[in-house]
Short mmCIF file of C-alpha atoms in Angstrom, two decimals:
data_model
loop_
_atom_site.label_atom_id
_atom_site.label_comp_id
_atom_site.label_asym_id
_atom_site.label_seq_id
_atom_site.Cartn_x
_atom_site.Cartn_y
_atom_site.Cartn_z
CA MET X 446 -14.25 26.88 -23.83
CA GLY X 447 -14.34 29.77 -26.26
CA ASP X 448 -12.62 27.79 -29.04
CA SER X 449 -11.94 30.28 -31.79
CA ALA X 450 -9.07 28.39 -33.38
CA THR X 451 -8.89 25.41 -35.69
CA ASN X 452 -6.52 22.57 -34.92
CA SER X 453 -3.19 22.78 -36.70
CA PRO X 454 -1.97 19.65 -38.50
CA LYS X 455 -0.03 17.07 -36.48
CA LYS X 456 3.74 17.03 -37.05
CA ILE X 457 4.53 13.43 -37.88
CA VAL X 458 7.94 12.43 -39.24
CA ASN X 459 8.37 8.92 -40.71
CA GLY X 460 11.77 7.23 -40.86
CA ASP X 461 13.32 3.84 -41.65
CA GLY X 462 12.10 0.58 -40.13
CA GLY X 463 8.71 1.90 -39.05
CA PHE X 464 10.19 4.85 -37.12
CA ILE X 465 7.56 7.50 -36.32
CA LEU X 466 8.37 10.80 -34.60
CA GLU X 467 5.34 12.58 -33.15
CA ASP X 468 6.93 16.01 -33.07
CA VAL X 469 5.77 19.15 -31.26
CA PRO X 470 5.10 22.54 -32.88
CA HIS X 471 7.87 25.17 -33.11
CA LEU X 472 7.61 28.96 -33.36
CA SER X 473 9.46 28.79 -36.70
CA ASP X 474 6.57 26.71 -38.13
CA TYR X 475 4.45 29.85 -38.44
CA ILE X 476 6.84 32.81 -37.94
CA PRO X 477 9.44 33.10 -40.74
CA ASP X 478 13.05 34.31 -40.29
CA LEU X 479 13.17 34.16 -36.48
CA PRO X 480 16.58 35.15 -35.11
CA THR X 481 18.42 32.64 -32.91
CA TYR X 482 20.87 33.26 -30.09
CA PRO X 483 23.63 31.15 -28.50
CA ASN X 484 22.35 29.40 -25.38
CA PRO X 485 23.54 31.33 -22.26
CA LEU X 486 24.20 27.96 -20.58
CA GLN X 487 27.44 27.65 -22.56
CA ASP X 488 28.90 30.31 -20.24
CA ASN X 489 27.29 28.95 -17.07
CA PRO X 490 29.97 27.53 -14.73
CA ALA X 491 27.53 24.94 -13.36
CA TYR X 492 27.18 23.35 -16.79
CA SER X 493 30.70 23.76 -18.17
CA VAL X 494 31.73 20.49 -16.47
CA VAL X 495 29.13 18.48 -18.40
CA LYS X 496 30.77 16.89 -21.41
CA GLN X 497 27.71 16.65 -23.66
CA TYR X 498 25.37 19.15 -22.07
CA PHE X 499 23.34 20.22 -25.07
CA VAL X 500 20.85 17.71 -26.38
CA ASN X 501 21.46 16.61 -29.95
CA VAL X 502 18.84 18.13 -32.22
CA ASP X 503 17.87 14.67 -33.53
CA ASP X 504 17.60 12.89 -30.14
CA THR X 505 14.28 11.09 -29.70
CA VAL X 506 12.78 8.86 -27.02
CA GLN X 507 10.96 5.62 -27.87
CA GLN X 508 7.45 5.17 -26.45
CA LYS X 509 7.50 1.36 -26.26
CA ILE X 510 10.66 -0.31 -25.03
CA VAL X 511 9.43 -3.89 -24.80
CA VAL X 512 9.57 -5.08 -28.43
CA HIS X 513 10.10 -8.25 -30.46
CA LYS X 514 13.07 -8.62 -32.77
CA ASN X 515 10.93 -7.89 -35.89
CA SER X 516 8.83 -5.09 -34.29
CA PRO X 517 8.76 -1.80 -36.18
CA ARG X 518 10.78 0.94 -34.45
CA GLY X 519 7.49 2.56 -33.43
CA ILE X 520 6.49 5.94 -31.99
CA HIS X 521 9.13 8.36 -30.67
CA PHE X 522 8.98 11.78 -29.03
CA ARG X 523 11.47 14.63 -29.13
CA ARG X 524 13.93 14.42 -26.23
CA ALA X 525 13.72 17.28 -23.72
CA GLY X 526 16.73 19.34 -22.70
CA PRO X 527 18.73 22.47 -23.54
CA ARG X 528 19.54 23.23 -27.18
CA GLN X 529 22.65 24.96 -28.50
CA LYS X 530 20.54 27.69 -30.09
CA VAL X 531 17.65 29.48 -28.38
CA TYR X 532 14.87 31.54 -29.97
CA PHE X 533 14.54 34.11 -27.19
CA ASP X 534 17.05 36.68 -26.06
CA SER X 535 17.01 36.48 -22.22
CA ASP X 536 16.26 40.20 -21.87
CA GLU X 537 13.17 39.98 -24.07
CA VAL X 538 11.57 37.07 -22.17
CA HIS X 539 8.41 37.92 -20.24
CA ALA X 540 7.16 34.64 -18.76
CA CYS X 541 4.02 33.77 -16.81
CA ILE X 542 2.98 30.72 -14.76
CA VAL X 543 -0.59 29.60 -13.98
CA THR X 544 -1.93 26.67 -11.92
CA CYS X 545 -5.41 25.23 -12.59
CA GLY X 546 -7.65 22.49 -11.22
CA GLY X 547 -7.38 20.63 -7.90
CA LEU X 548 -4.41 20.70 -5.54
CA CYS X 549 -1.61 18.18 -5.78
CA PRO X 550 1.70 17.74 -3.91
CA GLY X 551 4.56 19.36 -5.85
CA LEU X 552 2.78 22.34 -7.44
CA ASN X 553 4.88 24.83 -5.47
CA THR X 554 8.08 22.93 -6.33
CA VAL X 555 7.29 23.19 -10.06
CA ILE X 556 6.55 26.93 -9.72
CA ARG X 557 9.81 27.43 -7.79
CA GLU X 558 11.90 25.53 -10.32
CA ILE X 559 10.41 27.28 -13.37
CA VAL X 560 11.26 30.63 -11.74
CA CYS X 561 14.75 29.53 -10.65
CA GLY X 562 15.42 27.77 -13.98
CA LEU X 563 14.50 30.85 -16.03
CA SER X 564 16.43 33.11 -13.68
CA HIS X 565 19.59 31.13 -12.89
CA MET X 566 20.03 29.25 -16.17
CA TYR X 567 18.84 31.84 -18.69
CA GLY X 568 19.11 35.16 -16.84
CA VAL X 569 15.39 35.97 -17.26
CA THR X 570 14.16 38.73 -14.93
CA LYS X 571 10.48 39.23 -15.90
CA ILE X 572 8.28 36.43 -14.54
CA LEU X 573 4.62 36.83 -13.55
CA GLY X 574 2.43 34.55 -11.46
CA ILE X 575 -1.20 34.51 -12.66
CA GLU X 576 -3.46 34.17 -9.61
CA GLY X 577 -6.49 31.90 -9.39
CA GLY X 578 -6.31 29.70 -12.49
CA TYR X 579 -7.34 30.58 -16.07
CA ARG X 580 -9.71 33.37 -15.06
CA GLY X 581 -6.74 35.08 -13.39
CA PHE X 582 -5.55 36.15 -16.84
CA TYR X 583 -8.45 38.60 -17.10
CA ALA X 584 -10.07 38.83 -13.67
CA ARG X 585 -7.43 38.71 -10.94
CA ASN X 586 -4.15 40.23 -9.85
CA THR X 587 -0.76 38.98 -10.89
CA ILE X 588 2.28 38.68 -8.65
CA THR X 589 5.89 39.27 -9.62
CA LEU X 590 7.99 36.15 -9.15
CA ASN X 591 11.73 35.93 -8.59
CA PRO X 592 14.02 33.41 -6.84
CA LYS X 593 13.72 35.30 -3.53
CA VAL X 594 9.88 35.21 -3.55
CA VAL X 595 9.78 31.45 -4.29
CA ASN X 596 12.77 30.42 -2.18
CA ASP X 597 10.90 28.38 0.47
CA ILE X 598 7.58 27.60 -1.22
CA HIS X 599 8.44 23.95 -1.96
CA LYS X 600 8.16 23.27 1.78
CA ARG X 601 4.45 24.16 1.68
CA GLY X 602 1.54 22.28 0.16
CA GLY X 603 -0.94 23.81 -2.28
CA THR X 604 0.00 26.55 -4.74
CA ILE X 605 1.08 30.10 -3.90
CA LEU X 606 -0.71 31.26 -7.05
CA GLY X 607 -4.09 29.84 -6.05
CA SER X 608 -6.13 27.68 -8.40
CA SER X 609 -9.63 27.30 -9.77
CA ARG X 610 -11.66 25.14 -12.12
CA GLY X 611 -13.21 26.47 -15.31
CA GLY X 612 -12.94 30.17 -16.22
CA HIS X 613 -11.46 29.39 -19.63
CA ASP X 614 -12.20 32.11 -22.17
CA THR X 615 -9.70 31.74 -25.03
CA ALA X 616 -10.07 35.19 -26.59
CA LYS X 617 -9.85 37.01 -23.23
CA ILE X 618 -6.82 34.95 -22.14
CA VAL X 619 -4.88 35.53 -25.37
CA ASP X 620 -5.85 39.24 -25.37
CA SER X 621 -4.39 39.47 -21.87
CA ILE X 622 -1.19 37.65 -22.93
CA GLN X 623 -0.83 40.06 -25.86
CA ASP X 624 -1.61 43.20 -23.81
CA ARG X 625 0.90 42.31 -21.12
CA GLY X 626 3.63 41.47 -23.66
CA ILE X 627 3.96 37.91 -22.31
CA ASN X 628 5.91 35.57 -24.60
CA GLN X 629 6.26 32.37 -22.55
CA VAL X 630 3.26 30.74 -20.85
CA TYR X 631 3.72 27.82 -18.42
CA ILE X 632 0.45 26.05 -17.63
CA LEU X 633 0.18 23.48 -14.79
CA GLY X 634 -2.96 21.35 -14.74
CA GLY X 635 -4.74 18.11 -15.60
CA ASP X 636 -6.16 16.94 -18.90
CA GLY X 637 -8.92 19.60 -18.96
CA THR X 638 -6.29 22.29 -18.33
CA GLN X 639 -4.02 20.85 -21.05
CA LYS X 640 -6.96 20.90 -23.50
CA GLY X 641 -7.33 24.57 -22.57
CA ALA X 642 -3.60 25.12 -23.10
CA SER X 643 -3.88 23.51 -26.53
CA VAL X 644 -6.71 25.91 -27.50
CA ILE X 645 -4.67 28.89 -26.23
CA PHE X 646 -1.71 27.71 -28.34
CA GLU X 647 -3.93 27.40 -31.45
CA GLU X 648 -5.26 30.95 -30.99
CA ILE X 649 -1.72 32.31 -30.44
CA ARG X 650 -0.61 30.54 -33.61
CA ARG X 651 -3.64 31.91 -35.51
CA ARG X 652 -2.65 35.43 -34.46
CA GLY X 653 0.99 34.78 -35.45
CA LEU X 654 2.36 35.73 -32.01
CA LYS X 655 5.86 34.83 -30.84
CA VAL X 656 4.62 33.17 -27.64
CA ALA X 657 5.74 29.71 -26.45
CA VAL X 658 3.07 27.68 -24.62
CA ALA X 659 4.38 24.87 -22.39
CA GLY X 660 2.14 22.53 -20.40
CA ILE X 661 3.13 20.62 -17.29
CA PRO X 662 0.65 17.78 -16.75
CA LYS X 663 -0.78 17.50 -13.23
CA THR X 664 -3.05 14.84 -11.82
CA ILE X 665 -2.77 13.20 -8.45
CA ASP X 666 -4.59 10.13 -9.89
CA ASN X 667 -1.69 9.30 -12.26
CA ASP X 668 -4.13 8.85 -15.16
CA ILE X 669 -2.26 10.89 -17.81
CA PRO X 670 -1.33 8.73 -20.82
CA VAL X 671 2.13 8.38 -22.42
CA ILE X 672 4.18 9.65 -19.44
CA ASP X 673 5.59 7.22 -16.88
CA LYS X 674 4.06 8.88 -13.84
CA SER X 675 2.53 12.20 -12.83
CA PHE X 676 4.13 14.39 -10.17
CA GLY X 677 2.65 14.19 -6.67
CA PHE X 678 1.63 10.55 -7.16
CA ASP X 679 4.47 9.12 -5.04
CA SER X 680 3.72 11.62 -2.26
CA ALA X 681 0.00 10.77 -2.41
CA VAL X 682 0.64 7.03 -2.14
CA GLU X 683 3.01 7.60 0.80
CA GLU X 684 0.46 9.75 2.65
CA ALA X 685 -2.33 7.25 1.88
CA GLN X 686 -0.30 4.69 3.86
CA ARG X 687 -0.94 6.69 7.04
CA ALA X 688 -4.70 6.49 6.55
CA ILE X 689 -4.52 2.74 5.82
CA ASN X 690 -2.35 2.22 8.90
CA ALA X 691 -4.86 4.13 11.06
CA ALA X 692 -7.72 2.02 9.67
CA HIS X 693 -5.73 -1.14 10.39
CA VAL X 694 -4.96 -0.11 13.99
CA GLU X 695 -8.64 0.78 14.59
CA ALA X 696 -9.91 -2.46 13.05
CA GLU X 697 -7.41 -4.62 14.94
CA SER X 698 -8.28 -3.08 18.28
CA VAL X 699 -11.96 -4.07 18.38
CA GLU X 700 -13.97 -7.24 17.82
CA ASN X 701 -14.94 -7.70 14.16
CA GLY X 702 -13.37 -4.36 13.28
CA ILE X 703 -13.68 -3.14 9.70
CA GLY X 704 -11.62 -0.17 8.53
CA VAL X 705 -12.81 1.48 5.30
CA VAL X 706 -10.47 3.99 3.60
CA LYS X 707 -11.59 6.06 0.61
CA LEU X 708 -8.74 7.24 -1.64
CA MET X 709 -8.63 9.48 -4.73
CA GLY X 710 -9.21 7.95 -8.14
CA ARG X 711 -12.16 9.33 -10.07
CA TYR X 712 -11.73 7.09 -13.13
CA SER X 713 -8.42 5.31 -12.39
CA GLY X 714 -7.47 3.28 -9.35
CA PHE X 715 -3.69 3.80 -9.36
CA ILE X 716 -3.43 5.43 -5.90
CA ALA X 717 -5.63 2.74 -4.32
CA MET X 718 -3.72 -0.06 -6.08
CA HIS X 719 -0.22 1.21 -5.23
CA ALA X 720 -1.13 2.15 -1.63
CA THR X 721 -2.63 -1.33 -1.16
CA LEU X 722 0.43 -3.07 -2.59
CA ALA X 723 2.77 -0.95 -0.48
CA SER X 724 0.90 -1.28 2.83
CA ARG X 725 0.30 -5.07 3.02
CA ASP X 726 -2.48 -4.40 5.59
CA VAL X 727 -5.35 -4.28 3.09
CA ASP X 728 -7.75 -7.20 2.65
CA CYS X 729 -9.73 -5.77 -0.25
CA CYS X 730 -9.08 -3.00 -2.79
CA LEU X 731 -11.94 -1.72 -4.96
CA ILE X 732 -11.20 0.46 -8.00
CA PRO X 733 -13.27 1.97 -10.85
CA GLU X 734 -11.79 -0.38 -13.48
CA SER X 735 -12.81 -3.57 -11.66
CA PRO X 736 -16.57 -4.03 -11.22
CA PHE X 737 -17.70 -5.72 -8.00
CA TYR X 738 -21.00 -6.81 -6.49
CA LEU X 739 -22.22 -7.01 -2.91
CA GLU X 740 -24.76 -9.82 -2.48
CA GLY X 741 -24.57 -13.51 -3.17
CA SER X 742 -21.90 -16.08 -3.82
CA GLY X 743 -18.47 -14.55 -4.53
CA GLY X 744 -19.73 -11.08 -3.57
CA LEU X 745 -18.15 -8.54 -1.22
CA PHE X 746 -20.39 -9.32 1.79
CA GLU X 747 -19.52 -13.04 1.63
CA TYR X 748 -15.79 -12.18 1.47
CA ILE X 749 -16.07 -9.79 4.47
CA GLU X 750 -17.76 -12.52 6.55
CA LYS X 751 -15.04 -15.01 5.57
CA ARG X 752 -12.26 -12.55 6.47
CA LEU X 753 -13.81 -11.64 9.83
CA LYS X 754 -14.13 -15.34 10.70
CA GLU X 755 -10.47 -15.94 9.79
CA ASN X 756 -8.81 -12.79 11.21
CA GLY X 757 -11.36 -11.04 13.40
CA HIS X 758 -10.79 -7.76 11.49
CA MET X 759 -10.31 -6.41 7.97
CA VAL X 760 -9.32 -3.28 5.99
CA ILE X 761 -11.05 -2.20 2.75
CA VAL X 762 -9.57 0.45 0.44
CA ILE X 763 -11.98 1.96 -2.08
CA ALA X 764 -11.18 4.51 -4.83
CA GLU X 765 -13.69 7.38 -5.08
CA GLY X 766 -14.86 6.30 -8.54
CA ALA X 767 -15.38 2.60 -7.68
CA GLY X 768 -18.85 1.10 -7.63
CA GLN X 769 -20.53 4.21 -9.05
CA ASP X 770 -22.93 2.07 -11.10
CA LEU X 771 -24.15 0.29 -7.93
CA LEU X 772 -24.33 3.58 -6.09
CA SER X 773 -26.28 5.51 -8.72
CA GLU X 774 -28.69 2.56 -8.94
CA SER X 775 -29.43 2.82 -5.24
CA MET X 776 -29.27 6.66 -5.03
CA ARG X 777 -30.84 7.44 -8.43
CA SER X 778 -28.23 10.19 -8.69
CA ALA X 779 -28.37 12.81 -11.46
CA GLU X 780 -25.45 13.27 -13.85
CA GLN X 781 -23.94 16.47 -12.46
CA GLN X 782 -20.56 18.00 -13.31
CA ASP X 783 -18.12 20.40 -11.65
CA ALA X 784 -16.68 23.51 -13.36
CA SER X 785 -13.92 21.42 -15.01
CA GLY X 786 -16.50 19.10 -16.58
CA ASN X 787 -15.68 16.20 -14.23
CA LYS X 788 -18.60 14.03 -13.16
CA LEU X 789 -19.68 14.86 -9.59
CA LEU X 790 -19.44 11.55 -7.77
CA GLN X 791 -21.49 10.39 -4.79
CA ASP X 792 -19.43 9.55 -1.69
CA VAL X 793 -18.84 5.87 -2.29
CA GLY X 794 -17.03 5.45 1.06
CA LEU X 795 -20.04 6.52 3.12
CA TRP X 796 -22.37 4.51 0.90
CA ILE X 797 -20.40 1.25 1.14
CA SER X 798 -19.90 1.71 4.90
CA GLN X 799 -23.67 2.03 5.34
CA LYS X 800 -24.32 -0.98 3.08
CA ILE X 801 -21.93 -3.13 5.14
CA LYS X 802 -23.55 -1.97 8.41
CA ASP X 803 -27.05 -2.70 7.04
CA HIS X 804 -26.02 -6.15 5.84
CA PHE X 805 -24.60 -7.19 9.22
CA ALA X 806 -27.54 -5.61 11.12
CA ARG X 807 -29.81 -8.01 9.17
CA ARG X 808 -27.57 -10.92 10.17
CA ASN X 809 -27.90 -10.88 13.93
CA LYS X 810 -25.11 -13.38 14.50
CA ILE X 811 -22.23 -10.96 13.83
CA THR X 812 -21.77 -7.53 15.45
CA ILE X 813 -19.29 -5.37 13.57
CA ASN X 814 -17.38 -2.19 14.44
CA LEU X 815 -16.82 -0.12 11.30
CA LYS X 816 -14.57 2.94 11.07
CA TYR X 817 -14.57 5.08 7.90
CA ILE X 818 -11.59 7.30 7.01
CA ASP X 819 -11.52 9.82 4.12
CA PRO X 820 -8.03 11.42 3.95
CA THR X 821 -8.56 13.06 0.50
CA TYR X 822 -7.86 16.68 1.42
CA MET X 823 -5.05 15.77 3.82
CA ILE X 824 -3.31 13.91 0.99
CA ARG X 825 -3.80 16.67 -1.60
CA ALA X 826 -2.51 19.37 0.74
CA ILE X 827 0.88 17.94 1.74
CA PRO X 828 4.20 19.23 0.35
CA SER X 829 5.86 16.77 -2.04
CA ASN X 830 8.28 14.14 -0.79
CA ALA X 831 11.94 13.82 -1.82
CA ALA X 832 11.32 11.72 -4.96
CA ASP X 833 8.61 14.09 -6.21
CA ASN X 834 10.75 17.15 -5.45
CA VAL X 835 13.52 15.81 -7.72
CA TYR X 836 10.97 14.88 -10.39
CA CYS X 837 9.28 18.33 -10.25
CA THR X 838 12.69 19.97 -10.74
CA LEU X 839 13.30 17.94 -13.91
CA LEU X 840 9.81 18.69 -15.25
CA ALA X 841 10.18 22.43 -14.69
CA GLN X 842 13.66 22.62 -16.19
CA SER X 843 12.62 20.55 -19.22
CA ALA X 844 9.68 22.93 -19.83
CA VAL X 845 11.99 25.98 -19.56
CA HIS X 846 14.57 24.47 -21.96
CA GLY X 847 11.79 23.67 -24.45
CA ALA X 848 10.22 27.14 -24.41
CA MET X 849 13.61 28.86 -24.71
CA ALA X 850 14.44 26.63 -27.69
CA GLY X 851 11.27 27.85 -29.44
CA TYR X 852 9.12 24.75 -28.98
CA THR X 853 5.46 25.49 -28.23
CA GLY X 854 2.15 23.66 -27.95
CA PHE X 855 3.80 20.85 -26.00
CA THR X 856 3.61 19.17 -22.66
CA VAL X 857 6.55 17.60 -20.87
CA GLY X 858 7.11 14.36 -18.98
CA PRO X 859 9.23 11.23 -18.66
CA VAL X 860 8.73 8.49 -21.26
CA ASN X 861 10.60 5.35 -20.22
CA GLY X 862 12.69 7.43 -17.83
CA ARG X 863 13.75 10.10 -20.38
CA HIS X 864 12.10 13.51 -20.35
CA SER X 865 10.36 14.27 -23.64
CA TYR X 866 8.26 16.91 -25.39
CA ILE X 867 4.84 15.48 -26.15
CA PRO X 868 2.13 17.04 -28.36
CA PHE X 869 -0.97 18.16 -26.41
CA TYR X 870 -3.28 15.82 -28.33
CA ARG X 871 -1.46 12.74 -27.01
CA ILE X 872 -2.00 13.84 -23.41
CA THR X 873 -5.68 14.68 -23.81
CA GLU X 874 -6.88 11.88 -26.12
CA LYS X 875 -7.64 9.37 -23.35
CA GLN X 876 -7.11 8.64 -19.66
CA ASN X 877 -4.74 6.02 -18.34
CA LYS X 878 -6.48 3.24 -16.47
CA VAL X 879 -5.44 0.22 -14.43
CA VAL X 880 -5.60 -2.79 -16.76
CA ILE X 881 -7.21 -5.50 -14.65
CA THR X 882 -5.87 -8.26 -16.91
CA ASP X 883 -2.35 -6.96 -16.31
CA ARG X 884 0.40 -8.28 -14.01
CA MET X 885 0.18 -5.41 -11.50
CA TRP X 886 -3.48 -6.10 -10.69
CA ALA X 887 -2.69 -9.84 -10.46
CA ARG X 888 0.05 -8.99 -7.91
CA LEU X 889 -2.51 -7.03 -5.89
CA LEU X 890 -5.08 -9.86 -5.96
CA SER X 891 -2.43 -12.33 -4.76
CA SER X 892 -1.31 -9.88 -2.04
CA THR X 893 -4.81 -9.23 -0.63
CA ASN X 894 -6.31 -12.67 -1.44
CA GLN X 895 -9.53 -10.88 -2.43
CA PRO X 896 -11.84 -12.34 -5.07
CA SER X 897 -11.50 -10.74 -8.52
CA PHE X 898 -15.32 -10.38 -8.67
CA LEU X 899 -15.00 -11.26 -12.36
CA SER X 900 -16.38 -14.32 -14.09
CA PRO X 901 -14.09 -16.00 -16.67
CA LYS X 902 -16.34 -14.44 -19.39
CA ASP X 903 -15.67 -10.92 -17.97
CA ILE X 904 -11.92 -11.56 -18.12
CA ILE X 905 -12.09 -12.74 -21.75
CA ASP X 906 -14.23 -9.68 -22.66
CA ASP X 907 -11.82 -7.34 -20.87
CA LYS X 908 -8.79 -8.86 -22.62
CA ARG X 909 -10.59 -8.57 -25.99
CA ASP X 910 -11.46 -4.89 -25.30
CA GLU X 911 -7.85 -4.18 -24.32
CA GLU X 912 -6.49 -5.86 -27.47
CA GLU X 913 -9.01 -4.04 -29.70
CA SER X 914 -8.22 -0.63 -28.19
CA GLN X 915 -4.45 -1.37 -28.54
CA THR X 916 -4.92 -2.31 -32.22
CA GLN X 917 -7.03 0.80 -32.79
CA LEU X 918 -4.35 3.01 -31.17
CA GLU X 919 -1.64 1.44 -33.33
CA MET X 920 -3.76 2.02 -36.46
CA ASP X 921 -4.40 5.65 -35.40
CA ASP X 922 -0.67 6.11 -34.87
CA MET X 923 0.13 4.84 -38.36
CA HIS X 924 -2.25 7.31 -40.04
#
């Protein structure tokens, strides 16, 4: 990334009883004497019925809600929602929307609701769609967006704006924003995209431009920290059920049938874990966070043999990032990356299917019938389900309210069920992972009856690592 800007200081506000507010930047931080305007929503008939519609300027949302009676009040984020005063006159707003990275259910819903939110709530008429990801700012066409254009797009998967990985050139992007007179930028994408959005914000701030930059975090893997859940995750888990069901039907219908389903999850096994828990047809779930081994006592092959003897069939769900250490050992794979800087993974589903076949071919006693299903692109391409559609609406509207109120350099998402404005650095500092010493993973192990593949020493080490990283995070937060 052409990083030409230095990071601005974090906005941390300390209060009584260990209260910490990790605030987000505001246009007024670097542009003096900005005029404000009354929020047009005060005259909107849809909102006149709401008793306390505007969010109190001091409302914050607590990050941790499970506390002890003497716990400090802890980290808070600014609550999302419409403010009484806005920093943009509706007629002056020239907004743009860009989608980056891989596809995910709900992208079109977010685009639709940003357009409709700006238009219906704030009377904004100038909205551009940037085509083809970040490089679309300087290398592709733009399309004019209005409620009519986006009316039905939520019924379709993908993104009407197109997407791409990479193509981030800070100076060129900000030049384009300046040249076009754009003053609100809505960026949909994963952690790499949000890092890019943060760099764009820093350059805009350096140039002293009145441009609000709002991020909407997107990852189908649900591995974004701080927020409760990423959009599209519910839809992905629901669609994954169909693949698991197909694998179960296939496995059940033949002698010694094994159904292997590969699901998304490059570094985090949330889709695999939730789909396994929801389906109840899975005998073994393998995720990146939980190491496993194939041969010997307590290994995967021994468990498969045991299951086939008991049931005559079995279903294995494997996340795409699971077992990569075993796989690269056997494939001697090079460390390659895609345009977003993600590690290019070998196909673990094909590899494990072949390993299972080879193992049973060596053991002449048992003939197996293995079916491998990879529904990745079918899952990514579906429109979002009802729950995600509602969630995408809230995300989009929260982003619009924030930008209109002059907040910038923020991303938006639910924290403990309340939508909040979160500084970019909190979203990009680490990836959320399944904690295998946590209750949810224990529920999965008891549901599938699979071995944990961990020795007691591994569990102690994992708990110690988790405690150390938690302590480190708390110390970082206090500084």
